[in-house]
Short mmCIF file of C-alpha atoms in Angstrom, two decimals:
data_model
loop_
_atom_site.label_atom_id
_atom_site.label_comp_id
_atom_site.label_asym_id
_atom_site.label_seq_id
_atom_site.Cartn_x
_atom_site.Cartn_y
_atom_site.Cartn_z
CA MET F 1 -175.66 -75.23 -162.59
CA PRO F 2 -173.30 -73.04 -164.43
CA PRO F 3 -170.87 -74.60 -167.17
CA ALA F 4 -167.51 -75.49 -166.31
CA SER F 5 -164.71 -73.61 -166.22
CA SER F 6 -160.85 -73.07 -166.06
CA THR F 7 -159.11 -72.64 -162.60
CA THR F 8 -157.84 -69.33 -163.62
CA ASP F 9 -161.49 -67.13 -162.99
CA LEU F 10 -162.25 -69.47 -160.32
CA LEU F 11 -163.70 -66.93 -157.74
CA PRO F 12 -164.88 -69.09 -153.66
CA VAL F 13 -168.00 -67.51 -152.20
CA PHE F 14 -167.50 -69.11 -148.75
CA VAL F 15 -170.48 -68.59 -146.37
CA GLY F 16 -169.34 -67.35 -143.25
CA GLY F 17 -166.29 -66.09 -141.67
CA ASP F 18 -163.96 -67.91 -139.11
CA ILE F 19 -160.53 -69.10 -138.44
CA GLY F 20 -162.26 -72.49 -141.11
CA ILE F 21 -162.92 -70.17 -143.64
CA TYR F 22 -159.71 -68.45 -143.81
CA GLY F 23 -158.27 -71.57 -143.61
CA LEU F 24 -159.74 -72.83 -146.96
CA ALA F 25 -160.12 -70.00 -148.66
CA ARG F 26 -155.72 -70.30 -147.71
CA ALA F 27 -156.30 -73.45 -149.77
CA PHE F 28 -157.48 -72.30 -152.67
CA HIS F 29 -154.88 -69.39 -152.60
CA GLU F 30 -152.25 -72.02 -152.14
CA ALA F 31 -153.01 -73.94 -154.72
CA TYR F 32 -154.75 -71.64 -158.03
CA GLY F 33 -153.76 -67.86 -156.25
CA CYS F 34 -157.24 -66.94 -156.63
CA ARG F 35 -159.10 -64.87 -154.08
CA ALA F 36 -161.87 -64.72 -152.66
CA VAL F 37 -165.50 -63.95 -150.66
CA ALA F 38 -167.08 -64.51 -147.55
CA VAL F 39 -169.68 -64.07 -146.50
CA SER F 40 -170.89 -63.19 -143.09
CA GLN F 41 -173.34 -61.33 -140.71
CA VAL F 42 -170.41 -59.19 -139.16
CA ALA F 43 -166.77 -58.30 -139.69
CA THR F 44 -164.91 -60.66 -138.38
CA ARG F 45 -161.35 -60.84 -137.91
CA ALA F 46 -159.87 -63.92 -139.30
CA VAL F 47 -160.40 -62.74 -142.44
CA GLN F 48 -159.20 -58.63 -141.95
CA GLY F 49 -156.32 -57.58 -143.63
CA SER F 50 -156.66 -60.11 -146.32
CA SER F 51 -154.13 -59.13 -148.92
CA PHE F 52 -157.31 -61.79 -150.85
CA VAL F 53 -159.86 -62.56 -149.19
CA THR F 54 -163.04 -60.52 -148.85
CA ASN F 55 -165.37 -59.92 -146.83
CA VAL F 56 -169.18 -59.00 -147.62
CA VAL F 57 -170.31 -58.08 -144.35
CA VAL F 58 -174.99 -59.29 -143.50
CA PRO F 59 -176.71 -58.19 -141.37
CA GLY F 60 -179.19 -60.62 -140.99
CA LEU F 61 -177.71 -63.38 -143.28
CA ASP F 62 -179.64 -66.05 -140.84
CA ASP F 63 -182.69 -65.52 -142.81
CA GLU F 64 -183.64 -67.43 -145.90
CA GLN F 65 -184.43 -64.39 -147.78
CA VAL F 66 -180.98 -62.53 -147.50
CA LEU F 67 -178.99 -65.00 -147.74
CA LEU F 68 -180.41 -65.82 -151.38
CA THR F 69 -180.29 -62.15 -152.06
CA THR F 70 -177.07 -61.75 -151.45
CA LEU F 71 -175.18 -64.66 -152.66
CA GLU F 72 -177.62 -64.04 -155.81
CA LYS F 73 -175.82 -60.44 -156.34
CA ILE F 74 -172.35 -61.78 -155.56
CA ALA F 75 -172.99 -63.84 -159.01
CA ALA F 76 -174.12 -60.79 -160.80
CA ASP F 77 -171.41 -59.22 -159.70
CA HIS F 78 -168.70 -61.69 -161.18
CA PRO F 79 -170.82 -62.94 -163.93
CA ASP F 80 -168.08 -64.21 -166.13
CA ARG F 81 -165.96 -66.54 -163.20
CA THR F 82 -166.18 -69.18 -162.32
CA LEU F 83 -167.73 -69.21 -158.40
CA VAL F 84 -167.54 -72.41 -156.12
CA LEU F 85 -170.36 -71.65 -153.45
CA LEU F 86 -169.58 -73.65 -149.33
CA THR F 87 -169.84 -73.03 -146.35
CA ASN F 88 -168.69 -74.53 -143.05
CA ALA F 89 -172.20 -73.98 -140.83
CA ASP F 90 -175.16 -76.53 -140.67
CA TRP F 91 -177.38 -73.97 -140.42
CA TYR F 92 -176.48 -72.48 -143.94
CA VAL F 93 -175.59 -76.02 -145.38
CA ARG F 94 -179.32 -76.44 -144.69
CA THR F 95 -180.70 -72.56 -147.30
CA ILE F 96 -178.53 -74.16 -149.47
CA VAL F 97 -179.53 -78.26 -149.64
CA ASP F 98 -183.25 -75.85 -149.78
CA ASN F 99 -182.24 -73.94 -152.46
CA ALA F 100 -179.44 -75.63 -154.56
CA GLU F 101 -181.99 -75.04 -158.11
CA ARG F 102 -182.45 -71.49 -157.37
CA LEU F 103 -178.27 -71.21 -156.34
CA GLY F 104 -177.99 -73.43 -159.50
CA HIS F 105 -177.72 -70.53 -162.16
CA HIS F 106 -174.88 -69.14 -160.66
CA TYR F 107 -172.55 -71.36 -158.88
CA LEU F 108 -171.07 -74.56 -159.15
CA MET F 109 -172.25 -76.88 -155.06
CA PRO F 110 -170.63 -79.60 -153.26
CA PHE F 111 -173.41 -80.85 -150.87
CA CYS F 112 -175.98 -83.82 -151.57
CA ALA F 113 -180.19 -83.78 -152.00
CA PRO F 114 -182.25 -83.22 -148.98
CA ASP F 115 -182.86 -86.26 -148.29
CA VAL F 116 -179.60 -87.91 -148.00
CA LEU F 117 -178.86 -84.45 -145.29
CA GLU F 118 -181.55 -85.04 -143.71
CA GLN F 119 -180.27 -88.67 -142.87
CA VAL F 120 -177.12 -87.33 -141.85
CA SER F 121 -176.77 -84.21 -140.38
CA THR F 122 -179.18 -85.42 -137.28
CA LYS F 123 -177.30 -87.16 -134.78
CA ASP F 124 -180.52 -90.04 -134.07
CA GLY F 125 -179.97 -90.53 -138.40
CA PHE F 126 -176.68 -90.89 -137.95
CA ALA F 127 -176.89 -93.31 -135.09
CA GLN F 128 -179.07 -96.14 -137.51
CA VAL F 129 -176.53 -95.79 -140.73
CA CYS F 130 -173.26 -96.59 -138.21
CA GLU F 131 -175.95 -99.32 -136.39
CA ARG F 132 -176.38 -100.96 -140.26
CA LEU F 133 -172.74 -101.29 -140.87
CA GLY F 134 -171.69 -102.10 -137.98
CA ILE F 135 -170.25 -98.44 -136.30
CA PRO F 136 -169.22 -98.44 -132.91
CA THR F 137 -171.08 -95.09 -131.25
CA PRO F 138 -171.77 -94.59 -127.61
CA ALA F 139 -175.18 -96.18 -126.10
CA THR F 140 -177.37 -92.92 -126.99
CA VAL F 141 -181.10 -92.03 -125.64
CA PRO F 142 -183.20 -89.64 -127.26
CA VAL F 143 -185.44 -87.36 -125.16
CA ASN F 144 -188.00 -85.62 -127.61
CA ILE F 145 -188.13 -82.04 -126.03
CA ALA F 146 -191.79 -82.05 -127.62
CA ALA F 147 -192.82 -85.63 -126.54
CA LEU F 148 -191.98 -84.08 -122.97
CA ARG F 149 -193.97 -81.34 -123.42
CA ALA F 150 -196.79 -83.21 -123.45
CA ALA F 151 -196.58 -85.33 -121.24
CA GLY F 152 -196.45 -82.38 -118.91
CA GLY F 153 -193.65 -80.72 -118.64
CA ARG F 154 -191.26 -80.54 -116.30
CA GLU F 155 -194.12 -82.43 -114.05
CA ALA F 156 -192.58 -85.19 -116.19
CA ILE F 157 -189.26 -85.59 -115.96
CA ALA F 158 -188.30 -86.95 -113.08
CA ALA F 159 -190.31 -90.12 -115.46
CA LEU F 160 -187.95 -90.83 -117.78
CA ARG F 161 -186.42 -93.62 -117.74
CA VAL F 162 -182.29 -93.20 -119.00
CA GLY F 163 -180.67 -95.88 -118.02
CA LEU F 164 -176.85 -94.87 -118.47
CA ASP F 165 -174.76 -94.04 -115.99
CA PHE F 166 -173.56 -90.94 -115.30
CA PRO F 167 -171.63 -88.52 -115.84
CA VAL F 168 -173.18 -88.22 -119.59
CA ILE F 169 -172.90 -86.28 -122.41
CA ALA F 170 -176.05 -84.13 -123.80
CA LYS F 171 -176.21 -82.55 -126.96
CA PRO F 172 -179.15 -82.00 -129.52
CA ALA F 173 -179.51 -83.80 -133.01
CA SER F 174 -179.96 -81.25 -134.42
CA SER F 175 -177.28 -78.75 -134.88
CA ALA F 176 -178.85 -76.61 -137.43
CA GLU F 177 -182.02 -76.66 -134.77
CA HIS F 178 -179.73 -75.63 -132.56
CA TYR F 179 -178.35 -72.74 -133.77
CA TYR F 180 -182.01 -71.12 -133.51
CA LEU F 181 -182.57 -71.29 -129.51
CA THR F 182 -182.35 -68.75 -126.69
CA MET F 183 -181.86 -70.35 -123.90
CA PRO F 184 -180.23 -68.99 -120.55
CA GLY F 185 -176.54 -71.51 -120.33
CA LYS F 186 -177.42 -72.82 -124.04
CA LYS F 187 -173.66 -74.74 -124.59
CA LYS F 188 -173.45 -76.64 -128.11
CA LEU F 189 -172.28 -80.04 -125.49
CA ASP F 190 -173.23 -80.63 -122.11
CA HIS F 191 -171.22 -83.00 -119.12
CA LEU F 192 -173.76 -83.51 -116.75
CA ALA F 193 -172.06 -85.13 -113.77
CA THR F 194 -175.57 -86.26 -111.76
CA ARG F 195 -179.44 -86.92 -112.67
CA ALA F 196 -180.17 -83.67 -110.81
CA ASP F 197 -178.26 -82.02 -113.57
CA LEU F 198 -179.46 -83.78 -116.64
CA ASP F 199 -183.47 -82.56 -114.88
CA ASP F 200 -181.77 -79.34 -114.53
CA LEU F 201 -181.25 -79.51 -118.96
CA LEU F 202 -184.08 -80.72 -119.38
CA GLY F 203 -186.45 -78.11 -117.22
CA ARG F 204 -184.36 -75.55 -119.26
CA LEU F 205 -185.61 -76.73 -123.41
CA LEU F 206 -188.67 -76.83 -121.76
CA ASP F 207 -189.01 -73.27 -120.56
CA ALA F 208 -186.99 -72.16 -123.75
CA GLY F 209 -189.70 -73.79 -125.94
CA TYR F 210 -187.53 -75.95 -127.63
CA GLU F 211 -189.10 -77.96 -129.98
CA GLY F 212 -186.03 -81.05 -131.58
CA THR F 213 -184.59 -83.99 -129.48
CA TYR F 214 -182.14 -83.91 -126.90
CA LEU F 215 -178.93 -86.73 -126.96
CA VAL F 216 -177.90 -88.29 -123.26
CA GLN F 217 -174.95 -89.98 -124.25
CA ASP F 218 -172.11 -92.43 -122.58
CA ALA F 219 -169.63 -89.94 -121.79
CA ILE F 220 -166.31 -92.19 -123.62
CA PRO F 221 -163.81 -91.62 -120.34
CA GLY F 222 -160.05 -89.47 -121.55
CA ASP F 223 -159.02 -86.39 -122.39
CA GLU F 224 -159.46 -84.75 -125.22
CA THR F 225 -156.22 -86.11 -126.36
CA GLN F 226 -158.39 -88.80 -126.67
CA MET F 227 -160.29 -87.19 -129.37
CA ARG F 228 -160.24 -87.91 -132.99
CA SER F 229 -160.80 -85.63 -136.45
CA LEU F 230 -161.46 -87.00 -140.01
CA THR F 231 -162.03 -84.70 -143.04
CA ALA F 232 -162.99 -86.08 -146.45
CA TYR F 233 -164.97 -85.15 -150.21
CA ARG F 234 -166.82 -87.94 -152.01
CA ASP F 235 -167.65 -86.36 -155.34
CA THR F 236 -170.29 -86.09 -157.04
CA ARG F 237 -169.82 -88.95 -159.66
CA GLY F 238 -170.39 -91.55 -155.89
CA LYS F 239 -166.18 -91.68 -155.31
CA VAL F 240 -164.59 -90.61 -151.89
CA THR F 241 -161.35 -88.29 -153.09
CA LEU F 242 -160.06 -87.33 -150.08
CA LEU F 243 -159.02 -88.48 -146.09
CA ALA F 244 -157.44 -86.61 -143.71
CA THR F 245 -157.62 -87.59 -139.97
CA GLY F 246 -155.70 -86.51 -136.80
CA ARG F 247 -155.46 -86.71 -132.47
CA VAL F 248 -157.02 -84.47 -131.01
CA LEU F 249 -154.41 -82.02 -128.03
CA LEU F 250 -156.93 -79.23 -127.00
CA GLU F 251 -160.59 -77.98 -127.94
CA GLU F 252 -162.40 -74.34 -126.64
CA HIS F 253 -163.78 -74.30 -123.59
CA THR F 254 -166.62 -71.61 -124.36
CA PRO F 255 -169.67 -71.98 -124.66
CA GLY F 256 -170.72 -71.11 -127.61
CA ALA F 257 -167.80 -73.67 -129.20
CA LEU F 258 -167.27 -76.11 -126.77
CA GLY F 259 -165.94 -79.42 -128.61
CA ILE F 260 -164.29 -77.57 -131.67
CA PRO F 261 -160.40 -78.70 -131.82
CA ALA F 262 -158.07 -75.57 -131.05
CA ALA F 263 -154.91 -77.85 -132.33
CA ILE F 264 -155.19 -81.19 -133.95
CA LEU F 265 -151.80 -83.52 -134.28
CA THR F 266 -152.01 -85.19 -137.95
CA GLU F 267 -151.48 -88.96 -137.82
CA ALA F 268 -152.53 -91.60 -140.15
CA TYR F 269 -156.17 -94.15 -138.85
CA ASP F 270 -156.69 -96.50 -141.25
CA ASP F 271 -159.94 -97.82 -139.55
CA ALA F 272 -161.93 -94.87 -139.50
CA MET F 273 -160.91 -93.81 -142.37
CA ASP F 274 -162.03 -97.18 -143.79
CA ALA F 275 -165.56 -96.39 -141.80
CA ALA F 276 -166.44 -92.67 -143.34
CA THR F 277 -165.66 -93.93 -147.21
CA ARG F 278 -168.32 -96.99 -146.00
CA PHE F 279 -171.29 -93.85 -144.40
CA LEU F 280 -170.74 -92.32 -147.16
CA ASP F 281 -171.24 -94.67 -149.78
CA GLU F 282 -173.81 -96.15 -147.99
CA THR F 283 -175.69 -92.93 -147.64
CA GLY F 284 -174.92 -91.46 -151.52
CA TYR F 285 -173.76 -88.34 -149.50
CA VAL F 286 -172.14 -85.78 -151.77
CA GLY F 287 -169.60 -82.90 -150.89
CA PHE F 288 -167.82 -82.63 -147.37
CA ALA F 289 -168.18 -84.48 -144.36
CA ASN F 290 -166.15 -84.04 -141.28
CA PHE F 291 -166.42 -86.95 -138.38
CA ASP F 292 -165.98 -86.60 -135.08
CA TYR F 293 -164.97 -89.85 -132.84
CA LYS F 294 -163.12 -90.90 -130.26
CA LEU F 295 -160.66 -93.58 -128.55
CA ASP F 296 -162.83 -95.77 -126.03
CA PRO F 297 -159.20 -97.27 -123.76
CA ARG F 298 -161.87 -99.29 -122.15
CA THR F 299 -162.13 -101.24 -125.65
CA GLY F 300 -159.59 -100.17 -127.94
CA GLN F 301 -161.98 -98.80 -130.12
CA HIS F 302 -162.95 -96.14 -131.72
CA VAL F 303 -166.21 -94.49 -131.78
CA TYR F 304 -168.07 -92.41 -133.34
CA PHE F 305 -170.61 -89.16 -132.03
CA GLU F 306 -171.09 -87.64 -135.64
CA MET F 307 -170.93 -86.75 -138.49
CA ASN F 308 -171.22 -82.88 -139.88
CA PRO F 309 -172.14 -82.30 -143.41
CA ARG F 310 -169.64 -79.63 -143.94
CA ILE F 311 -165.96 -79.01 -144.01
CA GLY F 312 -164.59 -78.34 -140.13
CA ARG F 313 -164.09 -75.50 -138.47
CA ASN F 314 -159.98 -76.67 -138.84
CA ASN F 315 -160.34 -77.65 -141.92
CA TYR F 316 -156.49 -76.10 -142.51
CA TYR F 317 -154.60 -79.62 -140.89
CA VAL F 318 -156.47 -81.60 -143.92
CA THR F 319 -153.66 -78.65 -146.09
CA ALA F 320 -151.56 -79.51 -143.59
CA ALA F 321 -150.62 -82.83 -143.44
CA GLY F 322 -151.43 -82.97 -147.95
CA ALA F 323 -155.24 -83.06 -148.62
CA ASN F 324 -155.28 -80.00 -149.98
CA PRO F 325 -159.66 -79.74 -150.25
CA ALA F 326 -159.19 -77.09 -152.08
CA ARG F 327 -157.93 -79.54 -155.21
CA ALA F 328 -160.44 -82.44 -154.17
CA VAL F 329 -163.31 -79.40 -155.14
CA VAL F 330 -161.92 -77.97 -158.31
CA ALA F 331 -161.34 -80.96 -160.18
CA ASP F 332 -164.39 -82.43 -159.34
CA LEU F 333 -167.13 -79.95 -160.17
CA VAL F 334 -164.42 -77.47 -162.67
CA GLU F 335 -162.48 -80.25 -164.07
CA ARG F 336 -165.40 -82.85 -163.57
CA ARG F 337 -163.47 -84.83 -163.01
CA SER F 338 -162.50 -87.98 -160.43
CA THR F 339 -159.09 -87.98 -159.25
CA GLU F 340 -157.63 -90.94 -157.17
CA THR F 341 -157.96 -91.39 -153.52
CA VAL F 342 -155.71 -88.55 -151.62
CA ARG F 343 -154.87 -89.02 -148.00
CA GLY F 344 -153.42 -86.65 -145.78
CA THR F 345 -150.73 -88.48 -143.92
CA ALA F 346 -148.57 -86.47 -143.57
CA GLU F 347 -147.24 -85.13 -139.92
CA ALA F 348 -148.18 -81.51 -138.68
CA LEU F 349 -149.67 -80.10 -135.72
CA TYR F 350 -152.48 -77.64 -136.58
CA CYS F 351 -152.94 -75.23 -133.98
CA VAL F 352 -154.64 -71.95 -133.25
CA VAL F 353 -153.79 -71.19 -129.60
CA PRO F 354 -150.56 -70.42 -128.61
CA PHE F 355 -148.20 -73.45 -128.64
CA ARG F 356 -147.08 -73.38 -124.48
CA LEU F 357 -150.50 -72.87 -123.42
CA LEU F 358 -151.19 -75.75 -125.06
CA LEU F 359 -148.34 -78.20 -123.99
CA ARG F 360 -150.43 -76.54 -120.27
CA TYR F 361 -153.26 -79.15 -121.74
CA VAL F 362 -151.57 -81.92 -122.89
CA LEU F 363 -150.04 -84.62 -119.96
CA ASP F 364 -148.24 -86.98 -121.22
CA PRO F 365 -144.93 -85.88 -121.46
CA ASP F 366 -144.52 -88.35 -124.79
CA LEU F 367 -146.81 -86.47 -125.99
CA ARG F 368 -145.92 -83.52 -125.24
CA GLY F 369 -141.87 -84.16 -126.17
CA ARG F 370 -143.20 -84.74 -129.99
CA LEU F 371 -144.74 -81.38 -130.05
CA ARG F 372 -141.33 -79.90 -129.57
CA ARG F 373 -140.17 -82.44 -132.04
CA VAL F 374 -142.52 -81.35 -134.90
CA ARG F 375 -142.76 -77.86 -133.99
CA ARG F 376 -138.73 -77.42 -133.80
CA GLU F 377 -139.11 -79.17 -137.64
CA GLY F 378 -141.41 -76.32 -138.50
CA ARG F 379 -143.91 -78.46 -138.58
CA LEU F 380 -146.20 -76.78 -136.27
CA VAL F 381 -148.79 -74.64 -138.45
CA HIS F 382 -151.44 -71.92 -137.68
CA PRO F 383 -153.91 -71.12 -140.27
CA LEU F 384 -154.31 -67.69 -139.85
CA ARG F 385 -150.84 -67.37 -140.27
CA TYR F 386 -149.48 -67.13 -144.01
CA ALA F 387 -146.78 -65.93 -145.30
CA ALA F 388 -148.45 -64.54 -148.93
CA ASP F 389 -150.82 -62.44 -146.41
CA ALA F 390 -148.64 -61.26 -143.62
CA SER F 391 -148.73 -56.99 -144.27
CA LEU F 392 -148.21 -55.45 -140.95
CA ARG F 393 -151.71 -55.25 -140.61
CA ARG F 394 -152.93 -58.49 -140.85
CA ARG F 395 -149.74 -60.18 -138.25
CA TYR F 396 -151.29 -57.44 -136.02
CA VAL F 397 -154.62 -59.22 -136.52
CA VAL F 398 -153.36 -62.66 -136.32
CA MET F 399 -151.06 -61.73 -133.50
CA GLY F 400 -154.42 -60.89 -130.84
CA VAL F 401 -156.58 -63.57 -132.38
CA THR F 402 -154.43 -65.67 -130.85
CA GLN F 403 -153.51 -64.50 -128.04
CA VAL F 404 -157.45 -63.57 -127.01
CA TYR F 405 -157.53 -67.83 -125.82
CA ARG F 406 -155.50 -67.73 -122.75
CA ARG F 407 -158.35 -65.33 -121.19
CA LYS F 408 -160.83 -67.30 -122.44
CA TYR F 409 -158.47 -70.58 -120.88
CA ARG F 410 -157.81 -69.10 -118.17
CA GLN F 411 -161.81 -67.95 -117.77
CA TYR F 412 -163.72 -71.34 -118.68
CA TYR F 413 -160.60 -74.26 -118.98
CA PRO F 414 -158.07 -73.10 -115.80
CA ARG F 415 -155.65 -76.53 -115.69
CA PRO F 416 -156.45 -79.72 -116.99
CA THR F 417 -158.64 -82.67 -116.16
CA SER F 418 -158.89 -86.16 -116.66
CA GLY F 419 -162.29 -85.72 -118.93
CA GLY F 420 -161.25 -82.65 -121.02
CA PHE F 421 -164.41 -80.29 -119.41
#
């Protein structure tokens, strides 16, 4: 690991270029006034025209050697800077962790050990840890697609016992592994109304040559406003130094982004913060973690679905809640100290869609009134709308990014439903 330095020569380097990367770069800029580099496969609108983010476009970045040589070149181009390496994509986390020794000559990196990543990054591994700790998870049936193929392929599907009432949720056990799958109708998450729908999905996975595990889960009742998000940071000394939670109000509905929050109202959930802390301590995890969970109206409990081994795409809600994630990283890696745990408890509305579009999908009148109040009080935040990065060109870019959501929701989720599907 390179020697620690001061924050005056800090240069965060991000792999990716989406809204979440800009939100994280903005957090660093707000805290330290530093520029940033975002490395992506294509030029992205989220960072286009930014005055402080340099977008380095490298086709083929998903190739491990391309990514490594690109990061080494950036390091060589900035020999006198304190480089911090971060990403918010599971597949890049895997490459960085697998090559930590090589990259560690150039970058400060808040990532866990390979064996820890293997344990927490799959949804079935996550469930095993939760079971040990008494943390509620949905009833789940793992389906090993490779084993299903060996048992007869499509002919073996009918004999598969699920034991869950429909509708159910189906999703890959490993998001990183699923990223590389090419399949007609591929989704980040599938809501399956009938057994026939499940059989069809399994058949398509077999046809596509998928070798991983799919999880079939009990569908917790309730719309998107019952979903929750938690972001945590556990430092290299073994202390959780940052926690923030929020109520999801609306999720994205395009196939590749299904389930990613588009609006979050920050709220403090102490039980979730306690559960996340116990989980991270139990596994010896290091770095950012993003937990997805939901309030089950049948029990009144929070039920936990997964932990993503990186900061989330919607991470600017954490900064808006008063827990800037950049400060947690810098204290840990640059200043080499643990801080007291910072909890994001300030009320704010994180939203990437037009406000009126959001209200169309929030059916609870009391919650709608609360959102109007938060907006009226000036606590509505859009991660791309940043006063320190508001050139005319940049304002047009942000306006375009925001307005395109109208078309997306009209196409994929034209009206709200009781289950969010």
